Amino acid sequence: MKLNESAQINSISDEYIMLMDANGNPLKIAKADLANALASFVPATKGEVWIVYLDSDKNKILIPWEQWSTSRTDAVGVAIMSGGKRLLIAPHESSLPWSSDVGSGGAVTATVKATADGDYAGQSNTNNVVTSAAFAGDGDSYAPGYCAAYSNGGVTAGSWWLPSLGELGLIYEKFSAINAALDKINGAIKLTRGPYHSSTEYSAKYAWTLFSQSGFRASSIKTTSKYRVRPVTSF
């Protein structure tokens, strides 16, 4: 059959796409899986991400990232919207363990990936963890406490949190776009291709991690996994 004789479709729903591996063998991949694999490598486009600052009344004002002047020093962070969800991402991060000891922090806890991916309660997760009997003494040397104590651009400590696994998924979807915006902010640290802690717990010993090299999600030991920590807040 010639290419111009193939069936033409105008949308893709549950169809699969045929690819080829390095050895020439055919592979079948679902549309959703292909989209997830490619999403974080899509460069920033207009209307996709914004840089945020506070006006004199402490309102969060969004500026298209490409219009931001690199000479400005008042950026709060980078704002994204995806699937009706909104997130403001800090321009800084650290590398820290999740906790000093094992225990339950009272955050959303899931052992099934699909359930953990559906957790968007990073704010309440973080608040629960830093006030829990198990982790109240950890402070800002550990991932939840670092995010709770973070402040930037006039948005004070207590307003930021450690993103849930679902919120990290939003960041992963727009990874390259966010980095294009961060590149415009004075002193910002760009996102790293590596593991990021989430506030979603797996068990007393483990918490969920997103590996931004590929989007892979897995549980990691809270006490010994020194991974990237990026605060987020609302807008």
PDB file of C-alpha atoms in Angstrom:
ATOM      1  CA  MET A   1       0.000   0.000   0.000  1.00  0.00           C
ATOM      2  CA  LYS A   2       1.286   3.462  -0.862  1.00  0.00           C
ATOM      3  CA  LEU A   3       1.523   6.150   1.798  1.00  0.00           C
ATOM      4  CA  ASN A   4      -1.130   8.277   0.108  1.00  0.00           C
ATOM      5  CA  GLU A   5      -3.511   5.298   0.223  1.00  0.00           C
ATOM      6  CA  SER A   6      -3.303   4.978   4.034  1.00  0.00           C
ATOM      7  CA  ALA A   7      -6.307   5.781   6.174  1.00  0.00           C
ATOM      8  CA  GLN A   8      -6.335   9.393   7.327  1.00  0.00           C
ATOM      9  CA  ILE A   9      -7.355  10.366  10.860  1.00  0.00           C
ATOM     10  CA  ASN A  10      -7.818  13.819  12.361  1.00  0.00           C
ATOM     11  CA  SER A  11      -7.396  12.932  16.041  1.00  0.00           C
ATOM     12  CA  ILE A  12      -5.762  10.316  18.216  1.00  0.00           C
ATOM     13  CA  SER A  13      -7.665   8.784  21.124  1.00  0.00           C
ATOM     14  CA  ASP A  14      -6.709   5.255  22.145  1.00  0.00           C
ATOM     15  CA  GLU A  15      -4.650   4.452  19.052  1.00  0.00           C
ATOM     16  CA  TYR A  16      -1.087   3.194  19.177  1.00  0.00           C
ATOM     17  CA  ILE A  17       1.895   4.483  17.209  1.00  0.00           C
ATOM     18  CA  MET A  18       4.398   2.148  15.590  1.00  0.00           C
ATOM     19  CA  LEU A  19       8.076   2.889  16.186  1.00  0.00           C
ATOM     20  CA  MET A  20      11.304   1.002  15.606  1.00  0.00           C
ATOM     21  CA  ASP A  21      14.034   0.125  18.113  1.00  0.00           C
ATOM     22  CA  ALA A  22      17.791   0.344  17.506  1.00  0.00           C
ATOM     23  CA  ASN A  23      17.800  -3.181  16.055  1.00  0.00           C
ATOM     24  CA  GLY A  24      15.051  -2.496  13.572  1.00  0.00           C
ATOM     25  CA  ASN A  25      12.356  -4.319  15.511  1.00  0.00           C
ATOM     26  CA  PRO A  26       8.853  -2.808  15.538  1.00  0.00           C
ATOM     27  CA  LEU A  27       7.551  -1.297  18.757  1.00  0.00           C
ATOM     28  CA  LYS A  28       4.011  -0.311  19.655  1.00  0.00           C
ATOM     29  CA  ILE A  29       3.567   2.660  22.000  1.00  0.00           C
ATOM     30  CA  ALA A  30       0.366   4.209  23.307  1.00  0.00           C
ATOM     31  CA  LYS A  31      -0.234   7.865  22.529  1.00  0.00           C
ATOM     32  CA  ALA A  32      -0.307   8.816  26.211  1.00  0.00           C
ATOM     33  CA  ASP A  33       3.042   7.137  26.889  1.00  0.00           C
ATOM     34  CA  LEU A  34       4.684   8.826  23.907  1.00  0.00           C
ATOM     35  CA  ALA A  35       3.313  12.214  24.963  1.00  0.00           C
ATOM     36  CA  ASN A  36       4.620  11.764  28.490  1.00  0.00           C
ATOM     37  CA  ALA A  37       8.081  10.801  27.230  1.00  0.00           C
ATOM     38  CA  LEU A  38       8.341  13.842  24.938  1.00  0.00           C
ATOM     39  CA  ALA A  39       6.574  16.491  27.017  1.00  0.00           C
ATOM     40  CA  SER A  40       9.477  17.669  29.134  1.00  0.00           C
ATOM     41  CA  PHE A  41      11.676  18.214  26.066  1.00  0.00           C
ATOM     42  CA  VAL A  42       9.280  20.613  24.334  1.00  0.00           C
ATOM     43  CA  PRO A  43      10.778  24.136  24.352  1.00  0.00           C
ATOM     44  CA  ALA A  44       8.921  27.075  25.865  1.00  0.00           C
ATOM     45  CA  THR A  45       6.344  28.841  23.738  1.00  0.00           C
ATOM     46  CA  LYS A  46       4.433  32.076  24.317  1.00  0.00           C
ATOM     47  CA  GLY A  47       1.446  31.805  26.623  1.00  0.00           C
ATOM     48  CA  GLU A  48       2.745  28.673  28.326  1.00  0.00           C
ATOM     49  CA  VAL A  49       4.738  29.944  31.299  1.00  0.00           C
ATOM     50  CA  TRP A  50       4.966  33.249  33.112  1.00  0.00           C
ATOM     51  CA  ILE A  51       7.301  34.994  35.521  1.00  0.00           C
ATOM     52  CA  VAL A  52       5.585  36.352  38.630  1.00  0.00           C
ATOM     53  CA  TYR A  53       6.280  39.378  40.816  1.00  0.00           C
ATOM     54  CA  LEU A  54       4.382  41.138  43.613  1.00  0.00           C
ATOM     55  CA  ASP A  55       2.936  44.604  43.067  1.00  0.00           C
ATOM     56  CA  SER A  56       2.740  47.238  45.830  1.00  0.00           C
ATOM     57  CA  ASP A  57      -0.452  45.629  47.145  1.00  0.00           C
ATOM     58  CA  LYS A  58       1.191  42.199  47.328  1.00  0.00           C
ATOM     59  CA  ASN A  59      -0.833  40.889  44.381  1.00  0.00           C
ATOM     60  CA  LYS A  60       0.887  38.291  42.204  1.00  0.00           C
ATOM     61  CA  ILE A  61       1.345  39.721  38.697  1.00  0.00           C
ATOM     62  CA  LEU A  62       2.107  37.450  35.729  1.00  0.00           C
ATOM     63  CA  ILE A  63       4.428  38.580  32.941  1.00  0.00           C
ATOM     64  CA  PRO A  64       5.019  36.435  29.824  1.00  0.00           C
ATOM     65  CA  TRP A  65       8.441  34.876  30.391  1.00  0.00           C
ATOM     66  CA  GLU A  66       9.849  36.178  27.105  1.00  0.00           C
ATOM     67  CA  GLN A  67       9.042  39.795  28.131  1.00  0.00           C
ATOM     68  CA  TRP A  68      10.873  39.636  31.465  1.00  0.00           C
ATOM     69  CA  SER A  69      13.953  41.836  31.752  1.00  0.00           C
ATOM     70  CA  THR A  70      17.004  40.011  33.074  1.00  0.00           C
ATOM     71  CA  SER A  71      17.970  43.179  34.965  1.00  0.00           C
ATOM     72  CA  ARG A  72      14.974  42.834  37.298  1.00  0.00           C
ATOM     73  CA  THR A  73      15.519  41.394  40.764  1.00  0.00           C
ATOM     74  CA  ASP A  74      11.911  41.050  42.014  1.00  0.00           C
ATOM     75  CA  ALA A  75      10.857  37.712  40.512  1.00  0.00           C
ATOM     76  CA  VAL A  76       8.893  35.428  42.828  1.00  0.00           C
ATOM     77  CA  GLY A  77       9.130  32.443  40.498  1.00  0.00           C
ATOM     78  CA  VAL A  78       7.732  30.782  37.386  1.00  0.00           C
ATOM     79  CA  ALA A  79       4.000  30.147  36.979  1.00  0.00           C
ATOM     80  CA  ILE A  80       2.530  27.283  34.966  1.00  0.00           C
ATOM     81  CA  MET A  81      -0.980  26.072  34.199  1.00  0.00           C
ATOM     82  CA  SER A  82      -1.828  22.559  33.045  1.00  0.00           C
ATOM     83  CA  GLY A  83      -5.131  20.712  32.920  1.00  0.00           C
ATOM     84  CA  GLY A  84      -6.832  23.351  35.044  1.00  0.00           C
ATOM     85  CA  LYS A  85      -4.122  23.165  37.718  1.00  0.00           C
ATOM     86  CA  ARG A  86      -1.844  26.076  38.603  1.00  0.00           C
ATOM     87  CA  LEU A  87       1.556  26.126  40.268  1.00  0.00           C
ATOM     88  CA  LEU A  88       4.199  28.749  41.040  1.00  0.00           C
ATOM     89  CA  ILE A  89       7.717  27.308  41.078  1.00  0.00           C
ATOM     90  CA  ALA A  90      10.545  28.817  43.120  1.00  0.00           C
ATOM     91  CA  PRO A  91      13.717  29.926  41.305  1.00  0.00           C
ATOM     92  CA  HIS A  92      15.911  28.083  43.820  1.00  0.00           C
ATOM     93  CA  GLU A  93      16.410  24.535  45.027  1.00  0.00           C
ATOM     94  CA  SER A  94      18.614  22.477  47.318  1.00  0.00           C
ATOM     95  CA  SER A  95      19.775  18.879  47.699  1.00  0.00           C
ATOM     96  CA  LEU A  96      18.606  17.295  50.952  1.00  0.00           C
ATOM     97  CA  PRO A  97      17.333  14.079  52.537  1.00  0.00           C
ATOM     98  CA  TRP A  98      13.588  13.840  53.168  1.00  0.00           C
ATOM     99  CA  SER A  99      13.799  13.253  56.928  1.00  0.00           C
ATOM    100  CA  SER A 100      16.120  12.424  59.803  1.00  0.00           C
ATOM    101  CA  ASP A 101      14.287   9.268  60.818  1.00  0.00           C
ATOM    102  CA  VAL A 102      11.519   6.921  59.691  1.00  0.00           C
ATOM    103  CA  GLY A 103       7.931   7.680  60.602  1.00  0.00           C
ATOM    104  CA  SER A 104       4.584   8.837  59.257  1.00  0.00           C
ATOM    105  CA  GLY A 105       4.180  12.538  58.585  1.00  0.00           C
ATOM    106  CA  GLY A 106       0.446  12.475  57.945  1.00  0.00           C
ATOM    107  CA  ALA A 107       0.799  13.309  54.246  1.00  0.00           C
ATOM    108  CA  VAL A 108      -1.105  11.499  51.508  1.00  0.00           C
ATOM    109  CA  THR A 109       0.300   7.958  51.583  1.00  0.00           C
ATOM    110  CA  ALA A 110       0.056   5.560  48.639  1.00  0.00           C
ATOM    111  CA  THR A 111       1.840   2.423  47.484  1.00  0.00           C
ATOM    112  CA  VAL A 112       0.192   2.430  44.045  1.00  0.00           C
ATOM    113  CA  LYS A 113       1.735   4.783  41.459  1.00  0.00           C
ATOM    114  CA  ALA A 114      -1.585   5.833  39.932  1.00  0.00           C
ATOM    115  CA  THR A 115      -2.866   6.886  43.343  1.00  0.00           C
ATOM    116  CA  ALA A 116       0.328   8.757  44.182  1.00  0.00           C
ATOM    117  CA  ASP A 117       0.253  10.503  40.790  1.00  0.00           C
ATOM    118  CA  GLY A 118      -3.217  11.785  41.662  1.00  0.00           C
ATOM    119  CA  ASP A 119      -1.978  13.556  44.786  1.00  0.00           C
ATOM    120  CA  TYR A 120      -2.021  17.349  44.359  1.00  0.00           C
ATOM    121  CA  ALA A 121      -2.158  18.128  48.084  1.00  0.00           C
ATOM    122  CA  GLY A 122       1.440  19.280  48.470  1.00  0.00           C
ATOM    123  CA  GLN A 123       0.524  22.212  50.703  1.00  0.00           C
ATOM    124  CA  SER A 124      -1.378  20.170  53.276  1.00  0.00           C
ATOM    125  CA  ASN A 125       1.144  17.334  52.960  1.00  0.00           C
ATOM    126  CA  THR A 126       4.002  19.661  53.882  1.00  0.00           C
ATOM    127  CA  ASN A 127       2.110  21.314  56.719  1.00  0.00           C
ATOM    128  CA  ASN A 128       1.208  17.909  58.154  1.00  0.00           C
ATOM    129  CA  VAL A 129       4.775  16.620  57.920  1.00  0.00           C
ATOM    130  CA  VAL A 130       6.508  19.628  59.518  1.00  0.00           C
ATOM    131  CA  THR A 131       4.033  19.663  62.420  1.00  0.00           C
ATOM    132  CA  SER A 132       3.920  15.887  62.910  1.00  0.00           C
ATOM    133  CA  ALA A 133       5.294  14.168  66.003  1.00  0.00           C
ATOM    134  CA  ALA A 134       7.687  12.221  63.785  1.00  0.00           C
ATOM    135  CA  PHE A 135       9.299  15.157  61.934  1.00  0.00           C
ATOM    136  CA  ALA A 136       8.536  18.413  63.761  1.00  0.00           C
ATOM    137  CA  GLY A 137      12.155  18.654  64.899  1.00  0.00           C
ATOM    138  CA  ASP A 138      13.749  18.180  61.484  1.00  0.00           C
ATOM    139  CA  GLY A 139      13.780  21.848  60.416  1.00  0.00           C
ATOM    140  CA  ASP A 140      15.060  23.228  57.124  1.00  0.00           C
ATOM    141  CA  SER A 141      17.868  20.687  56.766  1.00  0.00           C
ATOM    142  CA  TYR A 142      15.284  18.272  55.352  1.00  0.00           C
ATOM    143  CA  ALA A 143      13.044  18.546  52.290  1.00  0.00           C
ATOM    144  CA  PRO A 144       9.630  19.437  53.816  1.00  0.00           C
ATOM    145  CA  GLY A 145      11.113  21.856  56.348  1.00  0.00           C
ATOM    146  CA  TYR A 146      13.309  23.537  53.725  1.00  0.00           C
ATOM    147  CA  CYS A 147      10.278  24.281  51.582  1.00  0.00           C
ATOM    148  CA  ALA A 148       8.152  25.440  54.529  1.00  0.00           C
ATOM    149  CA  ALA A 149      10.913  27.859  55.602  1.00  0.00           C
ATOM    150  CA  TYR A 150      11.656  29.149  52.087  1.00  0.00           C
ATOM    151  CA  SER A 151      10.843  32.746  51.131  1.00  0.00           C
ATOM    152  CA  ASN A 152      11.442  34.728  47.956  1.00  0.00           C
ATOM    153  CA  GLY A 153      10.291  37.871  46.172  1.00  0.00           C
ATOM    154  CA  GLY A 154       8.070  38.984  49.045  1.00  0.00           C
ATOM    155  CA  VAL A 155       6.266  35.641  49.371  1.00  0.00           C
ATOM    156  CA  THR A 156       7.127  34.675  52.915  1.00  0.00           C
ATOM    157  CA  ALA A 157       7.970  31.461  54.739  1.00  0.00           C
ATOM    158  CA  GLY A 158       4.917  29.320  55.380  1.00  0.00           C
ATOM    159  CA  SER A 159       3.550  30.083  51.902  1.00  0.00           C
ATOM    160  CA  TRP A 160       5.713  27.536  50.100  1.00  0.00           C
ATOM    161  CA  TRP A 161       5.608  23.746  50.194  1.00  0.00           C
ATOM    162  CA  LEU A 162       7.277  20.563  48.980  1.00  0.00           C
ATOM    163  CA  PRO A 163       5.364  19.541  45.847  1.00  0.00           C
ATOM    164  CA  SER A 164       3.327  16.348  45.863  1.00  0.00           C
ATOM    165  CA  LEU A 165       4.030  13.680  43.261  1.00  0.00           C
ATOM    166  CA  GLY A 166       1.179  14.990  41.106  1.00  0.00           C
ATOM    167  CA  GLU A 167       2.566  18.528  41.303  1.00  0.00           C
ATOM    168  CA  LEU A 168       6.034  17.283  40.366  1.00  0.00           C
ATOM    169  CA  GLY A 169       4.350  15.692  37.349  1.00  0.00           C
ATOM    170  CA  LEU A 170       3.097  19.139  36.290  1.00  0.00           C
ATOM    171  CA  ILE A 171       6.644  20.478  36.566  1.00  0.00           C
ATOM    172  CA  TYR A 172       8.010  17.546  34.564  1.00  0.00           C
ATOM    173  CA  GLU A 173       5.464  18.161  31.775  1.00  0.00           C
ATOM    174  CA  LYS A 174       6.832  21.686  31.261  1.00  0.00           C
ATOM    175  CA  PHE A 175      10.419  21.044  32.317  1.00  0.00           C
ATOM    176  CA  SER A 176      12.170  22.741  29.383  1.00  0.00           C
ATOM    177  CA  ALA A 177       9.642  25.570  29.265  1.00  0.00           C
ATOM    178  CA  ILE A 178      10.178  26.293  32.966  1.00  0.00           C
ATOM    179  CA  ASN A 179      13.942  26.300  32.487  1.00  0.00           C
ATOM    180  CA  ALA A 180      13.634  28.812  29.637  1.00  0.00           C
ATOM    181  CA  ALA A 181      11.806  31.129  32.051  1.00  0.00           C
ATOM    182  CA  LEU A 182      14.235  30.468  34.921  1.00  0.00           C
ATOM    183  CA  ASP A 183      17.063  31.425  32.589  1.00  0.00           C
ATOM    184  CA  LYS A 184      15.586  34.959  32.508  1.00  0.00           C
ATOM    185  CA  ILE A 185      15.547  35.333  36.322  1.00  0.00           C
ATOM    186  CA  ASN A 186      18.560  36.843  38.021  1.00  0.00           C
ATOM    187  CA  GLY A 187      20.241  34.274  40.271  1.00  0.00           C
ATOM    188  CA  ALA A 188      17.813  31.468  39.475  1.00  0.00           C
ATOM    189  CA  ILE A 189      18.848  27.812  39.548  1.00  0.00           C
ATOM    190  CA  LYS A 190      17.493  25.837  36.605  1.00  0.00           C
ATOM    191  CA  LEU A 191      15.760  22.500  37.087  1.00  0.00           C
ATOM    192  CA  THR A 192      18.105  19.522  37.083  1.00  0.00           C
ATOM    193  CA  ARG A 193      17.699  16.255  35.188  1.00  0.00           C
ATOM    194  CA  GLY A 194      17.696  14.048  38.254  1.00  0.00           C
ATOM    195  CA  PRO A 195      15.592  12.828  41.191  1.00  0.00           C
ATOM    196  CA  TYR A 196      13.237  15.223  43.027  1.00  0.00           C
ATOM    197  CA  HIS A 197      11.639  14.603  46.400  1.00  0.00           C
ATOM    198  CA  SER A 198       7.847  14.826  46.667  1.00  0.00           C
ATOM    199  CA  SER A 199       5.720  15.311  49.785  1.00  0.00           C
ATOM    200  CA  THR A 200       3.711  12.179  48.945  1.00  0.00           C
ATOM    201  CA  GLU A 201       4.589   9.382  51.332  1.00  0.00           C
ATOM    202  CA  TYR A 202       4.896   5.717  50.395  1.00  0.00           C
ATOM    203  CA  SER A 203       5.350   4.347  53.917  1.00  0.00           C
ATOM    204  CA  ALA A 204       7.072   5.212  57.178  1.00  0.00           C
ATOM    205  CA  LYS A 205      10.421   4.449  55.536  1.00  0.00           C
ATOM    206  CA  TYR A 206       9.849   5.665  51.971  1.00  0.00           C
ATOM    207  CA  ALA A 207       8.523   8.707  50.089  1.00  0.00           C
ATOM    208  CA  TRP A 208       7.775   9.107  46.395  1.00  0.00           C
ATOM    209  CA  THR A 209      10.420  10.501  44.032  1.00  0.00           C
ATOM    210  CA  LEU A 210      10.161  11.742  40.455  1.00  0.00           C
ATOM    211  CA  PHE A 211      13.224  11.143  38.277  1.00  0.00           C
ATOM    212  CA  SER A 212      13.165  14.016  35.799  1.00  0.00           C
ATOM    213  CA  GLN A 213      15.569  12.321  33.379  1.00  0.00           C
ATOM    214  CA  SER A 214      12.651  10.166  32.207  1.00  0.00           C
ATOM    215  CA  GLY A 215       9.572  10.943  34.304  1.00  0.00           C
ATOM    216  CA  PHE A 216       9.956   7.648  36.194  1.00  0.00           C
ATOM    217  CA  ARG A 217       8.313   7.551  39.628  1.00  0.00           C
ATOM    218  CA  ALA A 218       9.540   5.355  42.475  1.00  0.00           C
ATOM    219  CA  SER A 219       9.804   5.262  46.256  1.00  0.00           C
ATOM    220  CA  SER A 220      13.058   6.321  47.935  1.00  0.00           C
ATOM    221  CA  ILE A 221      14.369   5.964  51.471  1.00  0.00           C
ATOM    222  CA  LYS A 222      13.496   9.105  53.417  1.00  0.00           C
ATOM    223  CA  THR A 223      16.628   9.222  55.557  1.00  0.00           C
ATOM    224  CA  THR A 224      19.409   8.465  53.072  1.00  0.00           C
ATOM    225  CA  SER A 225      18.159   9.720  49.685  1.00  0.00           C
ATOM    226  CA  LYS A 226      19.721  13.160  49.239  1.00  0.00           C
ATOM    227  CA  TYR A 227      17.717  14.431  46.266  1.00  0.00           C
ATOM    228  CA  ARG A 228      16.719  17.765  44.729  1.00  0.00           C
ATOM    229  CA  VAL A 229      14.122  19.852  46.562  1.00  0.00           C
ATOM    230  CA  ARG A 230      12.187  22.622  44.733  1.00  0.00           C
ATOM    231  CA  PRO A 231       9.625  24.721  46.693  1.00  0.00           C
ATOM    232  CA  VAL A 232       6.315  25.665  45.082  1.00  0.00           C
ATOM    233  CA  THR A 233       3.359  27.866  45.985  1.00  0.00           C
ATOM    234  CA  SER A 234       0.028  29.034  44.585  1.00  0.00           C
ATOM    235  CA  PHE A 235      -1.000  31.971  42.398  1.00  0.00           C
TER     236      PHE A 235
END
